[in-house]
């Protein structure tokens, strides 16, 4: 039995897990503020030997993380109203990837923690239908909120979701800056989708 080959996949998964756990996506400019003045938003990572499920921040108000923190699962955000885009990923053995990309609006308070709860994402279409459905659909997820007093509550937020990745937007500047990429609105949804001008979306 080739034990080297057997161990390679779990080792690669562990390395990826280590990368995904580090890096904080700070969404404001200037001097870093203390936690008492910002909201702290966290995604999750769950590992079950050869299975992993996680989420990561793709954009806050259209601002996208740099390479050094793009796999990070923590974001520091100024208080106020924001829209947040999150990618959900699943890996089993040596395969997997993004299963859902969701964006939602939320009012954030200072000195407050927000945690996306693991396995809480639900969608309005079935898993099988999602593989045949290439457009937006509705979803929901649970977020645990920890107040400065230590009190906790769970809030269900409704989201606009898309299968298998992409980028959501509300204006062209929310997309990767490129002369041929723009934001295409989607009827019936509060978010649009970034795409090439000639794609005819």
PDB file of C-alpha atoms in Angstrom:
ATOM      1  CA  UNK A   1       0.000   0.000   0.000  1.00  0.00           C
ATOM      2  CA  UNK A   2       1.320   3.440  -0.936  1.00  0.00           C
ATOM      3  CA  UNK A   3       1.016   5.269   2.389  1.00  0.00           C
ATOM      4  CA  UNK A   4       2.679   8.399   0.971  1.00  0.00           C
ATOM      5  CA  UNK A   5      -0.105   8.837  -1.534  1.00  0.00           C
ATOM      6  CA  UNK A   6      -2.765   8.180   1.084  1.00  0.00           C
ATOM      7  CA  UNK A   7      -1.321  10.806   3.414  1.00  0.00           C
ATOM      8  CA  UNK A   8      -0.866  13.478   0.755  1.00  0.00           C
ATOM      9  CA  UNK A   9      -4.536  14.412   0.489  1.00  0.00           C
ATOM     10  CA  UNK A  10      -5.140  14.901   4.238  1.00  0.00           C
ATOM     11  CA  UNK A  11      -1.848  16.813   4.490  1.00  0.00           C
ATOM     12  CA  UNK A  12      -2.824  19.104   1.623  1.00  0.00           C
ATOM     13  CA  UNK A  13      -6.198  19.620   3.256  1.00  0.00           C
ATOM     14  CA  UNK A  14      -4.517  20.537   6.551  1.00  0.00           C
ATOM     15  CA  UNK A  15      -2.279  23.073   4.800  1.00  0.00           C
ATOM     16  CA  UNK A  16      -5.320  24.642   3.143  1.00  0.00           C
ATOM     17  CA  UNK A  17      -7.121  24.691   6.484  1.00  0.00           C
ATOM     18  CA  UNK A  18      -4.183  26.477   8.074  1.00  0.00           C
ATOM     19  CA  UNK A  19      -4.208  29.112   5.358  1.00  0.00           C
ATOM     20  CA  UNK A  20      -7.940  29.628   5.646  1.00  0.00           C
ATOM     21  CA  UNK A  21      -7.687  30.229   9.384  1.00  0.00           C
ATOM     22  CA  UNK A  22      -5.260  33.122   9.149  1.00  0.00           C
ATOM     23  CA  UNK A  23      -5.608  36.679   7.875  1.00  0.00           C
ATOM     24  CA  UNK A  24      -8.111  39.373   8.820  1.00  0.00           C
ATOM     25  CA  UNK A  25      -9.960  41.299   6.119  1.00  0.00           C
ATOM     26  CA  UNK A  26      -9.969  44.935   7.328  1.00  0.00           C
ATOM     27  CA  UNK A  27     -12.496  46.856   5.228  1.00  0.00           C
ATOM     28  CA  UNK A  28     -11.687  50.433   6.218  1.00  0.00           C
ATOM     29  CA  UNK A  29      -8.638  52.590   5.550  1.00  0.00           C
ATOM     30  CA  UNK A  30      -6.340  54.381   7.960  1.00  0.00           C
ATOM     31  CA  UNK A  31      -5.134  53.374  11.408  1.00  0.00           C
ATOM     32  CA  UNK A  32      -6.461  50.082  12.705  1.00  0.00           C
ATOM     33  CA  UNK A  33      -9.206  50.727  15.235  1.00  0.00           C
ATOM     34  CA  UNK A  34      -9.716  48.851  18.513  1.00  0.00           C
ATOM     35  CA  UNK A  35     -12.393  46.154  18.597  1.00  0.00           C
ATOM     36  CA  UNK A  36     -14.585  48.412  20.713  1.00  0.00           C
ATOM     37  CA  UNK A  37     -15.081  50.693  17.686  1.00  0.00           C
ATOM     38  CA  UNK A  38     -15.687  48.096  14.960  1.00  0.00           C
ATOM     39  CA  UNK A  39     -17.804  45.041  14.256  1.00  0.00           C
ATOM     40  CA  UNK A  40     -16.005  41.694  14.041  1.00  0.00           C
ATOM     41  CA  UNK A  41     -17.531  39.274  11.526  1.00  0.00           C
ATOM     42  CA  UNK A  42     -16.365  35.654  11.385  1.00  0.00           C
ATOM     43  CA  UNK A  43     -16.938  32.791   8.996  1.00  0.00           C
ATOM     44  CA  UNK A  44     -16.393  29.195  10.040  1.00  0.00           C
ATOM     45  CA  UNK A  45     -14.274  26.165   9.186  1.00  0.00           C
ATOM     46  CA  UNK A  46     -15.206  22.616  10.161  1.00  0.00           C
ATOM     47  CA  UNK A  47     -12.922  19.630   9.561  1.00  0.00           C
ATOM     48  CA  UNK A  48     -13.874  15.964   9.789  1.00  0.00           C
ATOM     49  CA  UNK A  49     -10.642  14.140   8.850  1.00  0.00           C
ATOM     50  CA  UNK A  50     -11.141  14.000   5.056  1.00  0.00           C
ATOM     51  CA  UNK A  51     -14.162  16.319   4.900  1.00  0.00           C
ATOM     52  CA  UNK A  52     -14.108  20.092   5.276  1.00  0.00           C
ATOM     53  CA  UNK A  53     -16.802  22.733   5.104  1.00  0.00           C
ATOM     54  CA  UNK A  54     -16.048  26.439   5.425  1.00  0.00           C
ATOM     55  CA  UNK A  55     -17.032  29.926   4.366  1.00  0.00           C
ATOM     56  CA  UNK A  56     -14.932  32.949   3.473  1.00  0.00           C
ATOM     57  CA  UNK A  57     -15.508  36.625   2.749  1.00  0.00           C
ATOM     58  CA  UNK A  58     -15.601  37.512  -0.939  1.00  0.00           C
ATOM     59  CA  UNK A  59     -16.606  41.175  -0.623  1.00  0.00           C
ATOM     60  CA  UNK A  60     -17.853  43.793   1.824  1.00  0.00           C
ATOM     61  CA  UNK A  61     -19.761  46.586   0.056  1.00  0.00           C
ATOM     62  CA  UNK A  62     -17.997  45.535  -3.145  1.00  0.00           C
ATOM     63  CA  UNK A  63     -14.508  45.764  -1.617  1.00  0.00           C
ATOM     64  CA  UNK A  64     -12.666  42.503  -2.221  1.00  0.00           C
ATOM     65  CA  UNK A  65      -9.857  41.121  -0.012  1.00  0.00           C
ATOM     66  CA  UNK A  66      -6.251  41.089  -1.169  1.00  0.00           C
ATOM     67  CA  UNK A  67      -4.372  37.866  -1.818  1.00  0.00           C
ATOM     68  CA  UNK A  68      -2.825  37.827   1.663  1.00  0.00           C
ATOM     69  CA  UNK A  69      -6.226  37.595   3.400  1.00  0.00           C
ATOM     70  CA  UNK A  70      -8.532  36.173   0.733  1.00  0.00           C
ATOM     71  CA  UNK A  71      -8.744  32.843   2.583  1.00  0.00           C
ATOM     72  CA  UNK A  72      -9.203  34.531   5.960  1.00  0.00           C
ATOM     73  CA  UNK A  73     -12.347  33.926   7.946  1.00  0.00           C
ATOM     74  CA  UNK A  74     -12.450  37.144   9.991  1.00  0.00           C
ATOM     75  CA  UNK A  75     -13.366  40.660   8.915  1.00  0.00           C
ATOM     76  CA  UNK A  76     -13.231  43.994  10.751  1.00  0.00           C
ATOM     77  CA  UNK A  77     -15.989  46.343   9.575  1.00  0.00           C
ATOM     78  CA  UNK A  78     -17.058  49.853  10.571  1.00  0.00           C
ATOM     79  CA  UNK A  79     -20.490  50.014  12.236  1.00  0.00           C
ATOM     80  CA  UNK A  80     -23.467  50.759   9.997  1.00  0.00           C
ATOM     81  CA  UNK A  81     -25.359  49.208   7.119  1.00  0.00           C
ATOM     82  CA  UNK A  82     -23.319  46.925   4.822  1.00  0.00           C
ATOM     83  CA  UNK A  83     -23.759  44.239   2.223  1.00  0.00           C
ATOM     84  CA  UNK A  84     -21.647  41.147   2.635  1.00  0.00           C
ATOM     85  CA  UNK A  85     -20.734  38.460   0.108  1.00  0.00           C
ATOM     86  CA  UNK A  86     -19.679  35.032   1.373  1.00  0.00           C
ATOM     87  CA  UNK A  87     -18.546  31.884  -0.444  1.00  0.00           C
ATOM     88  CA  UNK A  88     -19.406  28.469   0.996  1.00  0.00           C
ATOM     89  CA  UNK A  89     -17.025  25.607   0.195  1.00  0.00           C
ATOM     90  CA  UNK A  90     -17.019  21.845   0.721  1.00  0.00           C
ATOM     91  CA  UNK A  91     -14.115  19.436   0.214  1.00  0.00           C
ATOM     92  CA  UNK A  92     -14.109  15.681   0.502  1.00  0.00           C
ATOM     93  CA  UNK A  93     -10.869  13.770   0.045  1.00  0.00           C
ATOM     94  CA  UNK A  94      -9.108  15.405  -2.883  1.00  0.00           C
ATOM     95  CA  UNK A  95     -12.097  17.143  -4.499  1.00  0.00           C
ATOM     96  CA  UNK A  96     -14.561  19.933  -3.911  1.00  0.00           C
ATOM     97  CA  UNK A  97     -14.872  23.688  -4.124  1.00  0.00           C
ATOM     98  CA  UNK A  98     -17.394  26.505  -3.885  1.00  0.00           C
ATOM     99  CA  UNK A  99     -20.964  25.233  -3.569  1.00  0.00           C
ATOM    100  CA  UNK A 100     -22.796  28.533  -3.005  1.00  0.00           C
ATOM    101  CA  UNK A 101     -22.059  32.234  -3.132  1.00  0.00           C
ATOM    102  CA  UNK A 102     -24.450  34.396  -1.091  1.00  0.00           C
ATOM    103  CA  UNK A 103     -24.842  38.132  -0.481  1.00  0.00           C
ATOM    104  CA  UNK A 104     -27.005  39.848   2.110  1.00  0.00           C
ATOM    105  CA  UNK A 105     -27.583  43.191   3.846  1.00  0.00           C
ATOM    106  CA  UNK A 106     -26.978  43.660   7.550  1.00  0.00           C
ATOM    107  CA  UNK A 107     -26.723  46.492  10.086  1.00  0.00           C
ATOM    108  CA  UNK A 108     -23.593  46.088  12.216  1.00  0.00           C
ATOM    109  CA  UNK A 109     -22.935  47.547  15.666  1.00  0.00           C
ATOM    110  CA  UNK A 110     -19.603  48.485  17.291  1.00  0.00           C
ATOM    111  CA  UNK A 111     -17.916  46.143  19.781  1.00  0.00           C
ATOM    112  CA  UNK A 112     -20.183  43.337  18.586  1.00  0.00           C
ATOM    113  CA  UNK A 113     -19.263  39.935  17.203  1.00  0.00           C
ATOM    114  CA  UNK A 114     -21.024  38.228  14.293  1.00  0.00           C
ATOM    115  CA  UNK A 115     -20.478  34.546  13.546  1.00  0.00           C
ATOM    116  CA  UNK A 116     -21.882  32.627  10.581  1.00  0.00           C
ATOM    117  CA  UNK A 117     -23.075  29.359  12.079  1.00  0.00           C
ATOM    118  CA  UNK A 118     -21.689  26.199  10.513  1.00  0.00           C
ATOM    119  CA  UNK A 119     -24.050  24.203   8.293  1.00  0.00           C
ATOM    120  CA  UNK A 120     -26.798  26.842   8.678  1.00  0.00           C
ATOM    121  CA  UNK A 121     -27.091  27.751   4.980  1.00  0.00           C
ATOM    122  CA  UNK A 122     -30.401  26.718   3.448  1.00  0.00           C
ATOM    123  CA  UNK A 123     -31.551  27.319  -0.123  1.00  0.00           C
ATOM    124  CA  UNK A 124     -34.939  27.574  -1.771  1.00  0.00           C
ATOM    125  CA  UNK A 125     -34.006  24.962  -4.371  1.00  0.00           C
ATOM    126  CA  UNK A 126     -32.852  21.390  -3.886  1.00  0.00           C
ATOM    127  CA  UNK A 127     -29.271  20.196  -4.253  1.00  0.00           C
ATOM    128  CA  UNK A 128     -30.112  18.411  -7.495  1.00  0.00           C
ATOM    129  CA  UNK A 129     -31.972  21.405  -8.903  1.00  0.00           C
ATOM    130  CA  UNK A 130     -29.046  23.651  -8.071  1.00  0.00           C
ATOM    131  CA  UNK A 131     -26.780  21.729 -10.452  1.00  0.00           C
ATOM    132  CA  UNK A 132     -29.203  22.474 -13.290  1.00  0.00           C
ATOM    133  CA  UNK A 133     -29.940  26.013 -12.116  1.00  0.00           C
ATOM    134  CA  UNK A 134     -27.354  28.554 -13.230  1.00  0.00           C
ATOM    135  CA  UNK A 135     -29.109  31.664 -11.994  1.00  0.00           C
ATOM    136  CA  UNK A 136     -29.760  33.375  -8.661  1.00  0.00           C
ATOM    137  CA  UNK A 137     -32.016  31.889  -6.005  1.00  0.00           C
ATOM    138  CA  UNK A 138     -33.004  32.712  -2.449  1.00  0.00           C
ATOM    139  CA  UNK A 139     -31.189  31.403   0.597  1.00  0.00           C
ATOM    140  CA  UNK A 140     -30.911  31.952   4.341  1.00  0.00           C
ATOM    141  CA  UNK A 141     -28.293  31.463   7.041  1.00  0.00           C
ATOM    142  CA  UNK A 142     -28.060  31.838  10.798  1.00  0.00           C
ATOM    143  CA  UNK A 143     -25.703  34.351  12.367  1.00  0.00           C
ATOM    144  CA  UNK A 144     -24.867  34.387  16.060  1.00  0.00           C
ATOM    145  CA  UNK A 145     -24.536  37.901  17.447  1.00  0.00           C
ATOM    146  CA  UNK A 146     -22.537  38.541  20.630  1.00  0.00           C
ATOM    147  CA  UNK A 147     -23.304  41.903  22.257  1.00  0.00           C
ATOM    148  CA  UNK A 148     -20.773  43.909  24.338  1.00  0.00           C
ATOM    149  CA  UNK A 149     -22.598  42.674  27.467  1.00  0.00           C
ATOM    150  CA  UNK A 150     -21.894  39.076  26.434  1.00  0.00           C
ATOM    151  CA  UNK A 151     -25.551  38.400  25.594  1.00  0.00           C
ATOM    152  CA  UNK A 152     -26.053  36.275  22.486  1.00  0.00           C
ATOM    153  CA  UNK A 153     -28.804  35.950  19.953  1.00  0.00           C
ATOM    154  CA  UNK A 154     -29.200  34.103  16.653  1.00  0.00           C
ATOM    155  CA  UNK A 155     -30.525  36.024  13.662  1.00  0.00           C
ATOM    156  CA  UNK A 156     -31.624  34.439  10.403  1.00  0.00           C
ATOM    157  CA  UNK A 157     -30.670  36.558   7.403  1.00  0.00           C
ATOM    158  CA  UNK A 158     -32.122  36.105   3.935  1.00  0.00           C
ATOM    159  CA  UNK A 159     -29.646  36.167   1.090  1.00  0.00           C
ATOM    160  CA  UNK A 160     -29.306  36.210  -2.667  1.00  0.00           C
ATOM    161  CA  UNK A 161     -27.367  33.098  -3.675  1.00  0.00           C
ATOM    162  CA  UNK A 162     -25.696  31.739  -6.777  1.00  0.00           C
ATOM    163  CA  UNK A 163     -24.348  28.240  -7.443  1.00  0.00           C
ATOM    164  CA  UNK A 164     -20.647  27.594  -7.937  1.00  0.00           C
ATOM    165  CA  UNK A 165     -19.184  31.052  -7.368  1.00  0.00           C
ATOM    166  CA  UNK A 166     -18.945  34.229  -9.403  1.00  0.00           C
ATOM    167  CA  UNK A 167     -19.146  37.756  -8.009  1.00  0.00           C
ATOM    168  CA  UNK A 168     -22.184  39.770  -6.929  1.00  0.00           C
ATOM    169  CA  UNK A 169     -22.557  43.508  -7.214  1.00  0.00           C
ATOM    170  CA  UNK A 170     -24.754  46.570  -7.062  1.00  0.00           C
ATOM    171  CA  UNK A 171     -22.666  48.757  -9.347  1.00  0.00           C
ATOM    172  CA  UNK A 172     -19.825  48.339 -11.823  1.00  0.00           C
ATOM    173  CA  UNK A 173     -17.211  49.377  -9.240  1.00  0.00           C
ATOM    174  CA  UNK A 174     -18.140  46.324  -7.136  1.00  0.00           C
ATOM    175  CA  UNK A 175     -16.647  44.061  -9.812  1.00  0.00           C
ATOM    176  CA  UNK A 176     -13.009  43.413 -10.698  1.00  0.00           C
ATOM    177  CA  UNK A 177     -11.806  46.615 -12.330  1.00  0.00           C
ATOM    178  CA  UNK A 178     -11.591  45.805 -16.019  1.00  0.00           C
ATOM    179  CA  UNK A 179     -12.972  47.774 -19.007  1.00  0.00           C
ATOM    180  CA  UNK A 180     -14.885  44.722 -20.257  1.00  0.00           C
ATOM    181  CA  UNK A 181     -16.467  43.713 -16.927  1.00  0.00           C
ATOM    182  CA  UNK A 182     -19.626  45.304 -15.591  1.00  0.00           C
ATOM    183  CA  UNK A 183     -22.458  44.661 -13.122  1.00  0.00           C
ATOM    184  CA  UNK A 184     -25.574  43.076 -14.655  1.00  0.00           C
ATOM    185  CA  UNK A 185     -28.785  43.551 -12.603  1.00  0.00           C
ATOM    186  CA  UNK A 186     -30.968  40.515 -11.912  1.00  0.00           C
ATOM    187  CA  UNK A 187     -34.735  41.005 -11.969  1.00  0.00           C
ATOM    188  CA  UNK A 188     -36.344  40.252  -8.630  1.00  0.00           C
ATOM    189  CA  UNK A 189     -33.082  40.316  -6.669  1.00  0.00           C
ATOM    190  CA  UNK A 190     -31.328  43.123  -4.745  1.00  0.00           C
ATOM    191  CA  UNK A 191     -27.944  42.149  -6.235  1.00  0.00           C
ATOM    192  CA  UNK A 192     -26.567  41.796  -9.727  1.00  0.00           C
ATOM    193  CA  UNK A 193     -23.805  39.624 -11.146  1.00  0.00           C
ATOM    194  CA  UNK A 194     -20.410  40.662 -12.495  1.00  0.00           C
ATOM    195  CA  UNK A 195     -19.720  39.539 -16.026  1.00  0.00           C
ATOM    196  CA  UNK A 196     -18.173  40.405 -19.356  1.00  0.00           C
ATOM    197  CA  UNK A 197     -20.012  42.986 -21.456  1.00  0.00           C
ATOM    198  CA  UNK A 198     -20.141  40.664 -24.461  1.00  0.00           C
ATOM    199  CA  UNK A 199     -21.514  37.716 -22.499  1.00  0.00           C
ATOM    200  CA  UNK A 200     -25.085  38.827 -23.226  1.00  0.00           C
ATOM    201  CA  UNK A 201     -26.360  38.253 -19.720  1.00  0.00           C
TER     202      UNK A 201
END
